[in-house]
GROMACS .gro file of N, CA, C and O in nm:
model
  288
    1MET      N    1   5.204   1.616   1.750
    1MET     CA    2   5.115   1.506   1.726
    1MET      C    3   5.140   1.452   1.585
    1MET      O    4   5.156   1.525   1.490
    2VAL      N    5   5.137   1.317   1.576
    2VAL     CA    6   5.164   1.251   1.449
    2VAL      C    7   5.030   1.223   1.381
    2VAL      O    8   4.940   1.168   1.441
    3THR      N    9   5.019   1.262   1.258
    3THR     CA   10   4.896   1.234   1.184
    3THR      C   11   4.911   1.101   1.111
    3THR      O   12   5.018   1.070   1.058
    4PRO      N   13   4.805   1.021   1.113
    4PRO     CA   14   4.813   0.891   1.045
    4PRO      C   15   4.824   0.911   0.894
    4PRO      O   16   4.773   1.008   0.840
    5PRO      N   17   4.890   0.820   0.828
    5PRO     CA   18   4.903   0.832   0.682
    5PRO      C   19   4.766   0.819   0.616
    5PRO      O   20   4.676   0.756   0.670
    6PRO      N   21   4.750   0.879   0.499
    6PRO     CA   22   4.621   0.870   0.431
    6PRO      C   23   4.588   0.725   0.396
    6PRO      O   24   4.674   0.647   0.359
    7GLY      N   25   4.463   0.689   0.414
    7GLY     CA   26   4.419   0.553   0.384
    7GLY      C   27   4.437   0.456   0.499
    7GLY      O   28   4.402   0.338   0.487
    8SER      N   29   4.490   0.499   0.611
    8SER     CA   30   4.512   0.407   0.723
    8SER      C   31   4.381   0.360   0.784
    8SER      O   32   4.373   0.250   0.839
    9ASP      N   33   4.276   0.443   0.772
    9ASP     CA   34   4.145   0.400   0.822
    9ASP      C   35   4.095   0.280   0.741
    9ASP      O   36   4.039   0.186   0.797
   10ARG      N   37   4.117   0.285   0.613
   10ARG     CA   38   4.074   0.175   0.526
   10ARG      C   39   4.152   0.046   0.559
   10ARG      O   40   4.096  -0.063   0.557
   11VAL      N   41   4.279   0.061   0.590
   11VAL     CA   42   4.361  -0.054   0.628
   11VAL      C   43   4.307  -0.116   0.756
   11VAL      O   44   4.296  -0.239   0.769
   12ALA      N   45   4.270  -0.032   0.852
   12ALA     CA   46   4.216  -0.082   0.978
   12ALA      C   47   4.085  -0.157   0.955
   12ALA      O   48   4.062  -0.264   1.014
   13VAL      N   49   4.001  -0.104   0.867
   13VAL     CA   50   3.874  -0.171   0.837
   13VAL      C   51   3.901  -0.305   0.769
   13VAL      O   52   3.838  -0.406   0.803
   14GLU      N   53   3.991  -0.309   0.673
   14GLU     CA   54   4.025  -0.433   0.604
   14GLU      C   55   4.080  -0.537   0.701
   14GLU      O   56   4.046  -0.656   0.693
   15LEU      N   57   4.166  -0.493   0.793
   15LEU     CA   58   4.221  -0.587   0.892
   15LEU      C   59   4.111  -0.642   0.982
   15LEU      O   60   4.112  -0.761   1.017
   16ALA      N   61   4.017  -0.558   1.021
   16ALA     CA   62   3.906  -0.604   1.105
   16ALA      C   63   3.821  -0.706   1.030
   16ALA      O   64   3.781  -0.809   1.087
   17GLU      N   65   3.795  -0.681   0.902
   17GLU     CA   66   3.718  -0.777   0.823
   17GLU      C   67   3.793  -0.908   0.807
   17GLU      O   68   3.735  -1.015   0.817
   18LEU      N   69   3.922  -0.897   0.782
   18LEU     CA   70   4.004  -1.017   0.768
   18LEU      C   71   4.005  -1.098   0.897
   18LEU      O   72   3.994  -1.221   0.895
   19ARG      N   73   4.015  -1.030   1.009
   19ARG     CA   74   4.011  -1.097   1.138
   19ARG      C   75   3.879  -1.173   1.156
   19ARG      O   76   3.877  -1.288   1.202
   20GLY      N   77   3.769  -1.110   1.116
   20GLY     CA   78   3.639  -1.176   1.126
   20GLY      C   79   3.630  -1.298   1.037
   20GLY      O   80   3.576  -1.402   1.077
   21GLU      N   81   3.682  -1.288   0.915
   21GLU     CA   82   3.681  -1.402   0.824
   21GLU      C   83   3.766  -1.516   0.878
   21GLU      O   84   3.729  -1.634   0.865
   22ILE      N   85   3.878  -1.485   0.937
   22ILE     CA   86   3.966  -1.588   0.994
   22ILE      C   87   3.896  -1.657   1.111
   22ILE      O   88   3.901  -1.779   1.123
   23ARG      N   89   3.828  -1.582   1.194
   23ARG     CA   90   3.756  -1.642   1.306
   23ARG      C   91   3.646  -1.735   1.256
   23ARG      O   92   3.626  -1.845   1.310
   24THR      N   93   3.575  -1.692   1.153
   24THR     CA   94   3.470  -1.775   1.096
   24THR      C   95   3.528  -1.905   1.039
   24THR      O   96   3.474  -2.014   1.060
   25ALA      N   97   3.639  -1.894   0.969
   25ALA     CA   98   3.702  -2.012   0.910
   25ALA      C   99   3.748  -2.110   1.018
   25ALA      O  100   3.730  -2.231   1.005
   26PHE      N  101   3.807  -2.058   1.125
   26PHE     CA  102   3.850  -2.146   1.234
   26PHE      C  103   3.731  -2.214   1.300
   26PHE      O  104   3.738  -2.331   1.338
   27ALA      N  105   3.622  -2.142   1.315
   27ALA     CA  106   3.502  -2.202   1.375
   27ALA      C  107   3.451  -2.316   1.288
   27ALA      O  108   3.412  -2.421   1.340
   28GLU      N  109   3.453  -2.297   1.156
   28GLU     CA  110   3.410  -2.404   1.066
   28GLU      C  111   3.505  -2.523   1.074
   28GLU      O  112   3.462  -2.639   1.075
   29LEU      N  113   3.633  -2.498   1.080
   29LEU     CA  114   3.731  -2.606   1.089
   29LEU      C  115   3.719  -2.683   1.219
   29LEU      O  116   3.738  -2.804   1.223
   30ASN      N  117   3.688  -2.613   1.327
   30ASN     CA  118   3.674  -2.680   1.456
   30ASN      C  119   3.556  -2.775   1.457
   30ASN      O  120   3.557  -2.875   1.528
   31GLY      N  121   3.454  -2.748   1.378
   31GLY     CA  122   3.338  -2.836   1.372
   31GLY      C  123   3.361  -2.959   1.288
   31GLY      O  124   3.295  -3.061   1.306
   32ARG      N  125   3.453  -2.954   1.195
   32ARG     CA  126   3.475  -3.066   1.103
   32ARG      C  127   3.530  -3.191   1.170
   32ARG      O  128   3.486  -3.300   1.137
   33PRO      N  129   3.626  -3.182   1.260
   33PRO     CA  130   3.673  -3.305   1.325
   33PRO      C  131   3.561  -3.376   1.402
   33PRO      O  132   3.554  -3.499   1.401
   34ASP      N  133   3.473  -3.298   1.466
   34ASP     CA  134   3.362  -3.361   1.539
   34ASP      C  135   3.272  -3.437   1.443
   34ASP      O  136   3.229  -3.549   1.471
   35LEU      N  137   3.243  -3.376   1.329
   35LEU     CA  138   3.160  -3.441   1.229
   35LEU      C  139   3.228  -3.566   1.176
   35LEU      O  140   3.165  -3.671   1.159
   36ALA      N  141   3.358  -3.557   1.152
   36ALA     CA  142   3.433  -3.673   1.102
   36ALA      C  143   3.432  -3.786   1.205
   36ALA      O  144   3.418  -3.904   1.168
   37LEU      N  145   3.444  -3.753   1.331
   37LEU     CA  146   3.441  -3.857   1.435
   37LEU      C  147   3.303  -3.923   1.443
   37LEU      O  148   3.294  -4.045   1.463
   38GLN      N  149   3.197  -3.844   1.428
   38GLN     CA  150   3.063  -3.901   1.429
   38GLN      C  151   3.044  -3.995   1.311
   38GLN      O  152   2.989  -4.105   1.326
   39ARG      N  153   3.090  -3.953   1.195
   39ARG     CA  154   3.075  -4.038   1.076
   39ARG      C  155   3.158  -4.164   1.091
   39ARG      O  156   3.116  -4.272   1.049
   40THR      N  157   3.276  -4.154   1.149
   40THR     CA  158   3.361  -4.271   1.170
   40THR      C  159   3.294  -4.369   1.265
   40THR      O  160   3.292  -4.491   1.239
   41ALA      N  161   3.236  -4.317   1.371
   41ALA     CA  162   3.167  -4.405   1.467
   41ALA      C  163   3.049  -4.474   1.400
   41ALA      O  164   3.026  -4.595   1.422
   42ALA      N  165   2.974  -4.402   1.319
   42ALA     CA  166   2.860  -4.461   1.251
   42ALA      C  167   2.907  -4.567   1.152
   42ALA      O  168   2.845  -4.674   1.140
   43THR      N  169   3.015  -4.539   1.082
   43THR     CA  170   3.068  -4.636   0.985
   43THR      C  171   3.117  -4.762   1.055
   43THR      O  172   3.092  -4.873   1.009
   44GLU      N  173   3.186  -4.745   1.167
   44GLU     CA  174   3.232  -4.861   1.243
   44GLU      C  175   3.115  -4.946   1.291
   44GLU      O  176   3.120  -5.069   1.287
   45SER      N  177   3.008  -4.880   1.333
   45SER     CA  178   2.889  -4.952   1.377
   45SER      C  179   2.827  -5.029   1.261
   45SER      O  180   2.788  -5.145   1.276
   46ASP      N  181   2.820  -4.966   1.144
   46ASP     CA  182   2.766  -5.034   1.026
   46ASP      C  183   2.852  -5.154   0.987
   46ASP      O  184   2.799  -5.260   0.953
   47ILE      N  185   2.982  -5.138   0.992
   47ILE     CA  186   3.073  -5.248   0.958
   47ILE      C  187   3.056  -5.365   1.054
   47ILE      O  188   3.051  -5.480   1.013
   48THR      N  189   3.044  -5.335   1.182
   48THR     CA  190   3.025  -5.440   1.282
   48THR      C  191   2.895  -5.515   1.256
   48THR      O  192   2.891  -5.639   1.261
   49ALA      N  193   2.789  -5.442   1.226
   49ALA     CA  194   2.660  -5.506   1.197
   49ALA      C  195   2.669  -5.593   1.073
   49ALA      O  196   2.616  -5.705   1.070
   50LEU      N  197   2.737  -5.546   0.970
   50LEU     CA  198   2.753  -5.625   0.848
   50LEU      C  199   2.837  -5.750   0.872
   50LEU      O  200   2.806  -5.858   0.819
   51GLU      N  201   2.942  -5.737   0.953
   51GLU     CA  202   3.025  -5.854   0.985
   51GLU      C  203   2.943  -5.960   1.057
   51GLU      O  204   2.957  -6.080   1.030
   52GLU      N  205   2.855  -5.916   1.147
   52GLU     CA  206   2.770  -6.011   1.219
   52GLU      C  207   2.674  -6.081   1.124
   52GLU      O  208   2.652  -6.202   1.134
   53ARG      N  209   2.617  -6.004   1.030
   53ARG     CA  210   2.524  -6.064   0.933
   53ARG      C  211   2.596  -6.165   0.844
   53ARG      O  212   2.543  -6.274   0.817
   54VAL      N  213   2.715  -6.131   0.798
   54VAL     CA  214   2.790  -6.222   0.712
   54VAL      C  215   2.826  -6.349   0.790
   54VAL      O  216   2.814  -6.460   0.738
   55SER      N  217   2.868  -6.333   0.913
   55SER     CA  218   2.903  -6.450   0.995
   55SER      C  219   2.783  -6.541   1.014
   55SER      O  220   2.794  -6.664   1.004
   56SER      N  221   2.666  -6.482   1.041
   56SER     CA  222   2.547  -6.566   1.060
   56SER      C  223   2.508  -6.635   0.931
   56SER      O  224   2.467  -6.751   0.932
   57LEU      N  225   2.523  -6.568   0.818
   57LEU     CA  226   2.495  -6.633   0.689
   57LEU      C  227   2.593  -6.744   0.659
   57LEU      O  228   2.556  -6.848   0.606
   58GLU      N  229   2.719  -6.723   0.694
   58GLU     CA  230   2.820  -6.827   0.671
   58GLU      C  231   2.793  -6.949   0.758
   58GLU      O  232   2.812  -7.063   0.714
   59ARG      N  233   2.750  -6.928   0.881
   59ARG     CA  234   2.721  -7.042   0.970
   59ARG      C  235   2.605  -7.125   0.916
   59ARG      O  236   2.605  -7.248   0.924
   60VAL      N  237   2.506  -7.059   0.858
   60VAL     CA  238   2.390  -7.130   0.805
   60VAL      C  239   2.426  -7.200   0.674
   60VAL      O  240   2.376  -7.308   0.644
   61ARG      N  241   2.513  -7.144   0.596
   61ARG     CA  242   2.542  -7.193   0.461
   61ARG      C  243   2.640  -7.310   0.459
   61ARG      O  244   2.633  -7.394   0.372
   62TRP      N  245   2.733  -7.320   0.551
   62TRP     CA  246   2.843  -7.418   0.536
   62TRP      C  247   2.799  -7.562   0.519
   62TRP      O  248   2.862  -7.636   0.447
   63PRO      N  249   2.689  -7.609   0.580
   63PRO     CA  250   2.657  -7.751   0.559
   63PRO      C  251   2.596  -7.781   0.421
   63PRO      O  252   2.590  -7.895   0.380
   64LEU      N  253   2.551  -7.681   0.349
   64LEU     CA  254   2.484  -7.707   0.222
   64LEU      C  255   2.571  -7.782   0.121
   64LEU      O  256   2.524  -7.881   0.063
   65PRO      N  257   2.696  -7.744   0.098
   65PRO     CA  258   2.778  -7.824   0.005
   65PRO      C  259   2.799  -7.966   0.054
   65PRO      O  260   2.800  -8.061  -0.025
   66SER      N  261   2.813  -7.984   0.183
   66SER     CA  262   2.831  -8.120   0.239
   66SER      C  263   2.706  -8.203   0.219
   66SER      O  264   2.713  -8.321   0.182
   67LEU      N  265   2.590  -8.141   0.242
   67LEU     CA  266   2.464  -8.213   0.223
   67LEU      C  267   2.443  -8.249   0.076
   67LEU      O  268   2.394  -8.356   0.043
   68ALA      N  269   2.481  -8.159  -0.013
   68ALA     CA  270   2.467  -8.186  -0.155
   68ALA      C  271   2.558  -8.302  -0.196
   68ALA      O  272   2.519  -8.387  -0.277
   69ALA      N  273   2.678  -8.308  -0.139
   69ALA     CA  274   2.770  -8.417  -0.170
   69ALA      C  275   2.716  -8.549  -0.117
   69ALA      O  276   2.727  -8.654  -0.184
   70LEU      N  277   2.657  -8.546   0.001
   70LEU     CA  278   2.601  -8.668   0.059
   70LEU      C  279   2.480  -8.715  -0.021
   70LEU      O  280   2.458  -8.835  -0.041
   71ALA      N  281   2.399  -8.618  -0.063
   71ALA     CA  282   2.278  -8.653  -0.137
   71ALA      C  283   2.314  -8.707  -0.276
   71ALA      O  284   2.240  -8.789  -0.332
   72GLY      N  285   2.427  -8.662  -0.331
   72GLY     CA  286   2.467  -8.705  -0.465
   72GLY      C  287   2.528  -8.837  -0.461
   72GLY      O  288   2.504  -8.940  -0.508
   0.00000   0.00000   0.00000
């Protein structure tokens, strides 16, 4: 029978802890793309709403310089 080298139990414990830390890190990384996609969707929605507001303001504003020129 082969006896394990001294300290091999500690190596096994360290490897198990490392494995757990790696699993935790991967779980955190897997959640980040989902969060990034949600933020991107929200940002796109905000941009679309702002574009609509700017367009409506531009439509209302364009005759003002013409009216000022006519009035002058």
